[in-house]
Short mmCIF file of C-alpha atoms in Angstrom, two decimals:
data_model
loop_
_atom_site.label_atom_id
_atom_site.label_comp_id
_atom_site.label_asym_id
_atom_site.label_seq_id
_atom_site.Cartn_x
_atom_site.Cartn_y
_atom_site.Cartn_z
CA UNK A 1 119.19 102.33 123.80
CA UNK A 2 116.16 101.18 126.04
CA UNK A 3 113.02 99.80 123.95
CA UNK A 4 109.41 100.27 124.68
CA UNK A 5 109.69 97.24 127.03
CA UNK A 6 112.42 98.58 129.17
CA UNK A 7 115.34 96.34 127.89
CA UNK A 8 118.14 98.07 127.63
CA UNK A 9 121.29 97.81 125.02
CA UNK A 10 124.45 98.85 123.99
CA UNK A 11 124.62 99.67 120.39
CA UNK A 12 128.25 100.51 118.41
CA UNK A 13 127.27 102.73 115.18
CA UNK A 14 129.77 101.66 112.29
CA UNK A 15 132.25 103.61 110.97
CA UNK A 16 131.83 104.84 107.21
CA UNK A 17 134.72 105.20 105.48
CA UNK A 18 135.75 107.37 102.98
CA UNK A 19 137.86 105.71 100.30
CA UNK A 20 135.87 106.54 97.67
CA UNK A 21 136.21 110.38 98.16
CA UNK A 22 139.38 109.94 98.79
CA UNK A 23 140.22 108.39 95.53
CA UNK A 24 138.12 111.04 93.68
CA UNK A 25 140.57 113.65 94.81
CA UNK A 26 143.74 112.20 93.97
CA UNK A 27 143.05 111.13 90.36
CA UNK A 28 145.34 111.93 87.83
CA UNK A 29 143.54 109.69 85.20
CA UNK A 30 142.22 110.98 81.98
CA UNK A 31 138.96 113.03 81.68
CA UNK A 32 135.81 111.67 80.76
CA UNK A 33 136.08 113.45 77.19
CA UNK A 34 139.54 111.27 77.26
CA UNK A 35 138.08 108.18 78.01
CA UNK A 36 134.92 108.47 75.36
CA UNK A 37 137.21 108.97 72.93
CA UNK A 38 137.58 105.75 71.39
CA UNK A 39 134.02 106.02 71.01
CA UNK A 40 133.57 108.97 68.52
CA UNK A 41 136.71 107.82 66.58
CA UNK A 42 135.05 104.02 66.09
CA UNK A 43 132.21 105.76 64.28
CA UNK A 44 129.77 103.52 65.82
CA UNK A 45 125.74 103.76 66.22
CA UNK A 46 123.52 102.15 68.66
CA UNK A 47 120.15 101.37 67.82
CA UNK A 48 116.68 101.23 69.70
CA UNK A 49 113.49 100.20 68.64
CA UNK A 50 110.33 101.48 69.61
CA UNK A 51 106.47 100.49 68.80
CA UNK A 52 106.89 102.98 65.68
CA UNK A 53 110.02 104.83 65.71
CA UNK A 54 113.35 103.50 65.59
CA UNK A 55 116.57 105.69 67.03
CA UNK A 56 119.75 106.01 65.74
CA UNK A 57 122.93 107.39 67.78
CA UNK A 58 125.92 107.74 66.31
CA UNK A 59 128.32 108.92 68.82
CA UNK A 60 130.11 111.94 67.73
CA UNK A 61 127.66 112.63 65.00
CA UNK A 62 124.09 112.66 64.82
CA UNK A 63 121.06 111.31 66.18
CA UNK A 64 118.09 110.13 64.27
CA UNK A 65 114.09 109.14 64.52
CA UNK A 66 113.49 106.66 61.81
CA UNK A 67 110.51 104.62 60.60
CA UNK A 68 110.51 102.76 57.43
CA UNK A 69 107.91 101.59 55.54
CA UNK A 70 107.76 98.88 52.74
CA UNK A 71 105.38 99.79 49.94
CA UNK A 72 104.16 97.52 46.89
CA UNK A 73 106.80 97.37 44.51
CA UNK A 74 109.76 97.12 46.97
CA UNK A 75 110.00 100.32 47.39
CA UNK A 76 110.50 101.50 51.19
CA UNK A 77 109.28 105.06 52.43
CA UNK A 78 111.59 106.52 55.11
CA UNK A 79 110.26 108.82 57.28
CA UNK A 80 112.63 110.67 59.60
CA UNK A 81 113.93 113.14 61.64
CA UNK A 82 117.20 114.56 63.24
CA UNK A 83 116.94 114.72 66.96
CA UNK A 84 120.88 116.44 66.49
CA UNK A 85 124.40 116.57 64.74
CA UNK A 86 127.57 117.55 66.35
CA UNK A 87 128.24 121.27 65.41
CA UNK A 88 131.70 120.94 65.86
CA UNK A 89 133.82 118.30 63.84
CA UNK A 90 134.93 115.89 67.18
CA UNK A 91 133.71 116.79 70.54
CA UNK A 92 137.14 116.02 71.32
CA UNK A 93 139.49 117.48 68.37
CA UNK A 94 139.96 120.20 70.11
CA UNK A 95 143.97 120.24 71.47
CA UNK A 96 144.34 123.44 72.30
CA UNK A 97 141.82 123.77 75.03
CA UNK A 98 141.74 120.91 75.65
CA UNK A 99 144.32 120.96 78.70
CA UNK A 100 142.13 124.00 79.80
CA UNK A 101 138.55 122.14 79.58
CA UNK A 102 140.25 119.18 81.73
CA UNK A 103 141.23 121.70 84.22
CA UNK A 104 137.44 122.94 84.35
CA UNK A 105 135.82 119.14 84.31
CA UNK A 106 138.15 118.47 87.50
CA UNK A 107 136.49 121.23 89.70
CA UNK A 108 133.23 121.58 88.24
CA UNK A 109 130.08 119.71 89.62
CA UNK A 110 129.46 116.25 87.97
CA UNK A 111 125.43 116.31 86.41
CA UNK A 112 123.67 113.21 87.96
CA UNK A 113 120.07 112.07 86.64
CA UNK A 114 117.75 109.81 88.73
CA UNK A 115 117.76 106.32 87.43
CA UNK A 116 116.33 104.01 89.56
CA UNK A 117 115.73 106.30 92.49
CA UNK A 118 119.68 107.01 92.89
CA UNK A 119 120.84 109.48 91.21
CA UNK A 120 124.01 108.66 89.01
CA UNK A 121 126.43 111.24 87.18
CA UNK A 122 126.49 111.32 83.80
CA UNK A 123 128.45 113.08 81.19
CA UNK A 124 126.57 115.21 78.69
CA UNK A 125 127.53 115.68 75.39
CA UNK A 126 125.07 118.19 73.50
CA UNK A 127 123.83 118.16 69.98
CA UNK A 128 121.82 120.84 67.95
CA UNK A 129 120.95 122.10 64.59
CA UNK A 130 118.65 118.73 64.20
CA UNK A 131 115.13 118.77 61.77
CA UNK A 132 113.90 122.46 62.15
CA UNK A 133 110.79 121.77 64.72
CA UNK A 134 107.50 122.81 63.03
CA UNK A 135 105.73 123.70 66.83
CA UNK A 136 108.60 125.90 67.46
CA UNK A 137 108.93 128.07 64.85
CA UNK A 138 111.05 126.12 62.94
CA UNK A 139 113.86 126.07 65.34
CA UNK A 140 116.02 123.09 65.03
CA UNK A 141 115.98 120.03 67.34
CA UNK A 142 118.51 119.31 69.86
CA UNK A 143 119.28 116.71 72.44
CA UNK A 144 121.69 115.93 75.03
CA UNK A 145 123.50 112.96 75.28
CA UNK A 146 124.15 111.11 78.50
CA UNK A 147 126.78 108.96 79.15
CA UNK A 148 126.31 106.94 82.20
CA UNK A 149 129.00 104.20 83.38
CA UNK A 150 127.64 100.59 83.18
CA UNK A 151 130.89 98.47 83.21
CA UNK A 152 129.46 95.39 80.98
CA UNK A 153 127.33 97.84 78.85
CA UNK A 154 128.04 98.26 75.27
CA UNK A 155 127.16 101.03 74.72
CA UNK A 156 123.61 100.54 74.56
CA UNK A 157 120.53 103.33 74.17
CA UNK A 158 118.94 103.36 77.67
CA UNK A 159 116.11 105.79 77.03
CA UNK A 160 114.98 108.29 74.73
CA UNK A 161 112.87 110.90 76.12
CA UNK A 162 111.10 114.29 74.71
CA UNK A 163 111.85 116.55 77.74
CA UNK A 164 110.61 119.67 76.33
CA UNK A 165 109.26 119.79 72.65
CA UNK A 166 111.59 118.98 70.14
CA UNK A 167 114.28 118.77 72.80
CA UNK A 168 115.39 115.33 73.84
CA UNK A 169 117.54 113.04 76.31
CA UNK A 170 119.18 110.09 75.47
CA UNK A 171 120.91 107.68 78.24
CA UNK A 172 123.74 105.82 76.80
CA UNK A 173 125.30 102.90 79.19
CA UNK A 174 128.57 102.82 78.52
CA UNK A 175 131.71 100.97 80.08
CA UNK A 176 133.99 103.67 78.84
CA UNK A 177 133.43 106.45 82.04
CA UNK A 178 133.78 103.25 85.11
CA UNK A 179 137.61 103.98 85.08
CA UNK A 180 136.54 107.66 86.65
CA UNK A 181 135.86 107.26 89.98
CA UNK A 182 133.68 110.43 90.06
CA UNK A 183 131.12 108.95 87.24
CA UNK A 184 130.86 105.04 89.26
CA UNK A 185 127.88 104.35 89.91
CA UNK A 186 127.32 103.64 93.31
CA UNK A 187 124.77 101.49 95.21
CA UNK A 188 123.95 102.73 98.64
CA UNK A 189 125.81 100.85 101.25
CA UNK A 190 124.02 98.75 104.21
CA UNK A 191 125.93 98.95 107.04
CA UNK A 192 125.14 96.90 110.02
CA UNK A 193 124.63 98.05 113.56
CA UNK A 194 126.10 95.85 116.43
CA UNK A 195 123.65 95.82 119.54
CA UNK A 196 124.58 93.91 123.01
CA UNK A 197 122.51 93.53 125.63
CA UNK A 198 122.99 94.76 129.15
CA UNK A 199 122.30 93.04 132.15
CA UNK A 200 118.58 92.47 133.10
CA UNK A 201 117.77 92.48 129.82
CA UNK A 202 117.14 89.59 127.20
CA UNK A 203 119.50 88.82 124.54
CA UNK A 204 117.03 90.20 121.52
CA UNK A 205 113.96 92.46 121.90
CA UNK A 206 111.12 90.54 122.83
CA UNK A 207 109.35 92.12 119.93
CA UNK A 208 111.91 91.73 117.60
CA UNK A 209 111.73 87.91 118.48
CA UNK A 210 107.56 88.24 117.72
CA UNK A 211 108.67 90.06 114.62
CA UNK A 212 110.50 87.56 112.93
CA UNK A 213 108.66 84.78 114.95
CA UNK A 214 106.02 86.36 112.22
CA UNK A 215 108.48 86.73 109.22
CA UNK A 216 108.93 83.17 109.22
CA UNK A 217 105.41 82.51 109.56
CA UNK A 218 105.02 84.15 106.30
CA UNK A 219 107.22 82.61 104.78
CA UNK A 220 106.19 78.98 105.01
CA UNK A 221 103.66 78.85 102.16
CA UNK A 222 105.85 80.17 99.11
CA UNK A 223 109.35 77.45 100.01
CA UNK A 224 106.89 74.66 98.87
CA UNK A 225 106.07 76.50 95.51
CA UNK A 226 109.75 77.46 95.24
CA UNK A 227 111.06 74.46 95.45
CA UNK A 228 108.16 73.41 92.78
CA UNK A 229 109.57 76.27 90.20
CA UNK A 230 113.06 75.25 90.23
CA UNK A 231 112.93 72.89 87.02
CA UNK A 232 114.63 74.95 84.43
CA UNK A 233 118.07 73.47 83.59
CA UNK A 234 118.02 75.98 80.51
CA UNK A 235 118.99 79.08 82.69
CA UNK A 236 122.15 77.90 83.60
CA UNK A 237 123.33 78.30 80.48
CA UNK A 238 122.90 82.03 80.92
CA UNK A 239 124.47 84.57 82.61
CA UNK A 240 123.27 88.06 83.03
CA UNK A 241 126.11 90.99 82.55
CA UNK A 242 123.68 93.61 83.61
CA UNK A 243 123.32 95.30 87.02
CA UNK A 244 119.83 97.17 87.52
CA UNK A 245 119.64 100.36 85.75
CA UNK A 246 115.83 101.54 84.64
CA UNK A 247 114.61 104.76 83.81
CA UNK A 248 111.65 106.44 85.40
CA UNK A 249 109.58 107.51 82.88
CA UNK A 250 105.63 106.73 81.62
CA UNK A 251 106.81 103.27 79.58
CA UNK A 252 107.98 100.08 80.58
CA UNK A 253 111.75 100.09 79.96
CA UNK A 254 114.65 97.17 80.92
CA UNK A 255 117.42 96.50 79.00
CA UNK A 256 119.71 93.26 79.93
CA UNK A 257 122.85 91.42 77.94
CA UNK A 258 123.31 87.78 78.55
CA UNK A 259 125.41 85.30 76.99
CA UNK A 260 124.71 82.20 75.72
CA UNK A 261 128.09 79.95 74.72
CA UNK A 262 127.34 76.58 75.55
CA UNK A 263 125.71 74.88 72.13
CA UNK A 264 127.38 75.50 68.81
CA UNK A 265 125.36 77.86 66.20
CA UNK A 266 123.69 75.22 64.41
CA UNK A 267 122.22 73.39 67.74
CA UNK A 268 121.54 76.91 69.31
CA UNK A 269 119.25 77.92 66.22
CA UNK A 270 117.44 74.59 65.98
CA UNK A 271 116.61 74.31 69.32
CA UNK A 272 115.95 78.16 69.65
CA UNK A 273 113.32 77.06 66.96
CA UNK A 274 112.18 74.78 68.70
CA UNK A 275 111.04 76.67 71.81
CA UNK A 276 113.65 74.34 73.49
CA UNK A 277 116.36 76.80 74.03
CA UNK A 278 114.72 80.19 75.77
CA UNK A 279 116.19 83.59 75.85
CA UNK A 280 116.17 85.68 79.26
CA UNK A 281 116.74 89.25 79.87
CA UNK A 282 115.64 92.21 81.71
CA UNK A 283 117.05 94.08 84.96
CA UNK A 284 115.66 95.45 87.58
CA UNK A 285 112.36 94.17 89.80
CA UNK A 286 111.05 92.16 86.61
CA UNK A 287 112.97 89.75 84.15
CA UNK A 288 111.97 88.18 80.95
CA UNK A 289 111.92 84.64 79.36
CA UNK A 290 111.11 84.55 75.74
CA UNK A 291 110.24 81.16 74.06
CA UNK A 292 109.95 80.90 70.08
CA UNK A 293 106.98 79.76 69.47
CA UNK A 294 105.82 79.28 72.59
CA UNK A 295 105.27 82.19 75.10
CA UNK A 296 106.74 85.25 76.98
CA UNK A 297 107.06 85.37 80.78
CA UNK A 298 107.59 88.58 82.82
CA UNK A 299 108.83 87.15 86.29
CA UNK A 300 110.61 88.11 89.82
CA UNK A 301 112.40 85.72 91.66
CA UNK A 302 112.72 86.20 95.57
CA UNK A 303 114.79 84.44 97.94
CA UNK A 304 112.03 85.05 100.49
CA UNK A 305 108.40 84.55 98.51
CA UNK A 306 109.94 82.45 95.59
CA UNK A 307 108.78 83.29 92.22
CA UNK A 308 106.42 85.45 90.83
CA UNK A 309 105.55 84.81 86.80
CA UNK A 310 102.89 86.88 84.86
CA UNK A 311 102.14 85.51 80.98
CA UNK A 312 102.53 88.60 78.52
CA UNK A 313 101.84 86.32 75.47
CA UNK A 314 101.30 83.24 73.77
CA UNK A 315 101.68 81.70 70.81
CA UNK A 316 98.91 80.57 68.31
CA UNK A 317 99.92 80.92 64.33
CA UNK A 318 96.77 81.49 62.85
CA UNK A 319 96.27 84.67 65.37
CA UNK A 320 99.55 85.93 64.22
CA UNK A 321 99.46 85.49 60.33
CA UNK A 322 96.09 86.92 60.88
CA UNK A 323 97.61 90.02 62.67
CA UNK A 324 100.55 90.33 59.97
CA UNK A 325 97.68 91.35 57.30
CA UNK A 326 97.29 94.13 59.20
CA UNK A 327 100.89 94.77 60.81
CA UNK A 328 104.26 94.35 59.16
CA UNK A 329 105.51 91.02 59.59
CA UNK A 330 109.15 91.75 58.56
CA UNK A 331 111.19 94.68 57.78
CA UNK A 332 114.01 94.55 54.71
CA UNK A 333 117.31 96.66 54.74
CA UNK A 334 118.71 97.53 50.87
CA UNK A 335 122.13 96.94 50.16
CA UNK A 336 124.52 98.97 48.66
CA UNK A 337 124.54 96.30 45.66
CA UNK A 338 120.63 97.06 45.48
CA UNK A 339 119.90 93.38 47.15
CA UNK A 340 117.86 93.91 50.46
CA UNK A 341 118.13 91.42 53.16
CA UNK A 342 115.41 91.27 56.17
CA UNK A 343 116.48 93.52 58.48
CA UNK A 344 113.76 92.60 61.36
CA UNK A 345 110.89 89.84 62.09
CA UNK A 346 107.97 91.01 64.29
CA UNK A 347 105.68 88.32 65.97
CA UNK A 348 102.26 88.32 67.23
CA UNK A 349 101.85 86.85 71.10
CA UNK A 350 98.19 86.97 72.28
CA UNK A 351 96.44 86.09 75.51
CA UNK A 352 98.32 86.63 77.78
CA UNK A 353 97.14 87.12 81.83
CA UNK A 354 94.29 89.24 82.04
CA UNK A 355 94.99 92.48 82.83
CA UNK A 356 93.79 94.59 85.47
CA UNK A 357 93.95 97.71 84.24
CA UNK A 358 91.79 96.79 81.05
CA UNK A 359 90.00 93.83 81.91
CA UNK A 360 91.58 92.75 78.98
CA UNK A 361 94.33 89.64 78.16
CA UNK A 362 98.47 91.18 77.58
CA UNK A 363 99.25 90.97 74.46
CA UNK A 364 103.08 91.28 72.95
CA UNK A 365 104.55 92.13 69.78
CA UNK A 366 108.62 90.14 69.54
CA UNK A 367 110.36 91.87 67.48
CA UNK A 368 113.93 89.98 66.44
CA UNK A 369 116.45 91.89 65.56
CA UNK A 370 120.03 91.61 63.67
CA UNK A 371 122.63 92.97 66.30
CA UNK A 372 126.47 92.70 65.26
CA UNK A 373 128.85 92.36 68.69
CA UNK A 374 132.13 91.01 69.57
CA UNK A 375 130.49 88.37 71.13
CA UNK A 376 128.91 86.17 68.50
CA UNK A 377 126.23 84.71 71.57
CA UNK A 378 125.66 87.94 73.19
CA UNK A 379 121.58 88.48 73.49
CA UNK A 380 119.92 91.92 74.13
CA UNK A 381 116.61 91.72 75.93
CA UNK A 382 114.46 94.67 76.65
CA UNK A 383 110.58 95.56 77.11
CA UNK A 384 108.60 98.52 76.54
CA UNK A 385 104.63 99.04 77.07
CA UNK A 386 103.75 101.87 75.19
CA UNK A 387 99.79 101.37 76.34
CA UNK A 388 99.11 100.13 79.49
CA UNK A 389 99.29 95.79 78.88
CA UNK A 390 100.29 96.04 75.36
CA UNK A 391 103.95 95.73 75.01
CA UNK A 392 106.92 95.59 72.34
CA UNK A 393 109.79 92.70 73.39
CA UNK A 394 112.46 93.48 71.27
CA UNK A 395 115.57 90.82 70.63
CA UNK A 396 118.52 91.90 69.40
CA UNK A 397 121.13 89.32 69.02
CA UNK A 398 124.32 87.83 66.12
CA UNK A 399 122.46 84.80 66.51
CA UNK A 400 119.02 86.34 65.14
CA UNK A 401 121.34 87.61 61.72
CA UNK A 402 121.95 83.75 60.76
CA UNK A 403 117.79 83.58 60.16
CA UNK A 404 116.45 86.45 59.54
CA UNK A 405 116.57 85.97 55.98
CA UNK A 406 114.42 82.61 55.97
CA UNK A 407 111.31 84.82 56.84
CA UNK A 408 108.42 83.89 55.10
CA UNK A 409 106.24 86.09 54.22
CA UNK A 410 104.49 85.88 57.97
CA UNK A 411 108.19 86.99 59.47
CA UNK A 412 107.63 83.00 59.96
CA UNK A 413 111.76 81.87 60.90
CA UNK A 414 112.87 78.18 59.89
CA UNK A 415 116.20 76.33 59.92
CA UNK A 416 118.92 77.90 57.76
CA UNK A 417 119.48 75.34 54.90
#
């Protein structure tokens, strides 16, 4: 290769290899209807909230659109909708073709979807004969289900989207599909190229030597305020399962699991109370810190520039107890028994940084959510802005269920007694 300059160099081009096509052909593994079927037989849901609606997936069954509404009197309206039900009994209870739709999965093409600008197979499971669709002549609703492999997922709802009317897509990260090699998800490899100079020439481009002359130039400004950032001991108490998956679409959408093991339950909810003991989430470019109490960050960290932090909300009590007249503070779940326990909290977070778009500060609504897991300390973070600067953070953790039922009538949390 000669440059601009005349220097001249030898340059080796690496070899790619091809181990993972290799392994694609020769598995012998189950199929990905196989390997999802723990899934259907648990009988489990996953749940996502939204600014209104809430969705409901249970795998192998149905899918709903919720929204519940507490009226005077106890009594809660629900109104909702069936984005689609199985119409067979299992997607998988199906033995005798089932040897035959294994033979088809292995040759046909695997769907991918783009998610983050790669696209990534997934494996669709379809649902139909949902809420007959009022702009469609009553036809019924319908949706396809994709499962994507995430291997720490748990089987979380990525995205909900209205593709056509009244017919949906829902992402579902799951860990179950990572053990087939064809549904991996697969970050584009860097490979480096080896350049040596010949003789006469220098051992780097001069203006590759300007270049990063430049780079480090750059740089100097943001180590100082780096260096200045790093003050949270908090954060190493957490540690972030997720790898960056986020859907393209017109809202704001990161999910991330962390968890949090270090302080017993009674120490983690005090000084969660506090505003001592912060929750992070988030994957992808931008991360979040919530504070109870306190505030909520949206921030990028950068080995190069350092760290970028934008305030989405803060916390003043009168401005949220003054909201709550007008919003619903907290959300109630009835028992089988007839008792109702609080189901969700939602929390007011005002002036945030002004935004450019509106001229206006962020604002954020924290909702705090009951989420049973396997992992008493696991923490679900994600973020949504369904208008541009206003934005739902919703919580979802087995440490939220221990207070949820000390809400005051604000949604106001305190110390379990």
């Amino acid at each position: 290769m000669t440059t601009v300059d005349k220097e001249k160099y030898k340059c080796l081009l690496p070899l790619i290899a091809s181990g993972d096509e290799e392994e694609e052909k020769d598995y012998k593994g189950p199929s990905p209807r196989e390997l999802l079927e723990p899934l259907f037989k648990q009988s489990s849901c996953s749940y996502r909230i939204e600014s209104y609606w809430t969705y409901e997936v249970c795998h192998g069954k149905h899918i709903r659109q919720y929204h519940e509404e507490k009226e005077t009197g106890q009594k809660i309206n629900i109104q909702e909708y069936f984005l689609g039900n199985m119409m067979i009994k299992n997607p998988l209870a199906d033995p005798d073709q089932e040897e035959n739709e294994n033979t088809k999965e292995s040759t046909k093409e695997i769907p991918s979807k783009n998610i983050e600008g790669q696209m990534t197979p997934y494996y669709p499971v379809e649902m139909g004969n949902g809420t007959p669709c009022s702009l469609r002549q009553n036809l019924p609703r319908s949706s396809t289900v994709m499962y994507v492999c995430h291997p720490e997922a748990k089987h979380e709802i990525l995205s909900v989207a209205e593709v056509t009317t009244c017919e949906y897509e829902v992402v579902i990260l799951t860990p179950l599909l990572c053990s087939h090699p064809k549904y991996r998800f697969r970050a584009s490899p860097v490979n480096d190229i080896f350049c040596q100079s010949l003789p006469g020439s220098p051992l780097k481009p001069h203006n590759l030597e300007q270049l990063e002359k430049q780079q480090e130039m750059m740089k100097m400004p943001f180590r100082r305020v780096k260096e200045e950032e790093i003050h949270s001991t908090k954060e190493e108490k957490f540690s972030s399962i997720h790898k960056p998956v986020t859907v393209g679409t017109h809202q704001l959408l990161t999910v991330g699991t962390t968890h949090i093991s270090k302080l017993t339950d009674d120490q983690l909810i005090k000084e969660f109370l506090s505003g001592s003991y912060c929750f992070h989430g988030g994957v992808g470019w931008w991360k979040y810190e919530f504070c109870y109490g306190k505030y909520v960050h949206q921030y990028h960290e950068d080995k190069e520039s350092g760290k970028t932090s934008v305030v989405v909300g803060t916390w003043n009590k009168e401005e949220h107890i003054e909201w709550s007249r007008k919003n619903p503070a907290r959300t109630h779940h009835i028992k089988e028994d007839g008792s109702q326990t609080v189901r969700m909290v939602s929390h007011f977070y005002g002036n945030g940084d002004v935004c450019d778009l509106t001229d206006k500060p962020r604002q954020v609504t924290v909702k705090l959510k009951c989420k049973e897991s396997d992992s008493p300390h696991a923490v679900t973070v994600y973020m949504l802005e369904p208008q541009s600067c206003q934005y739902i953070l919703g919580v979802e953790s087995p440490v939220i269920c221990k207070i949820l039922d000390t809400a005051d009538e604000y949604g106001l949390l305190s110390v379990p007694s």
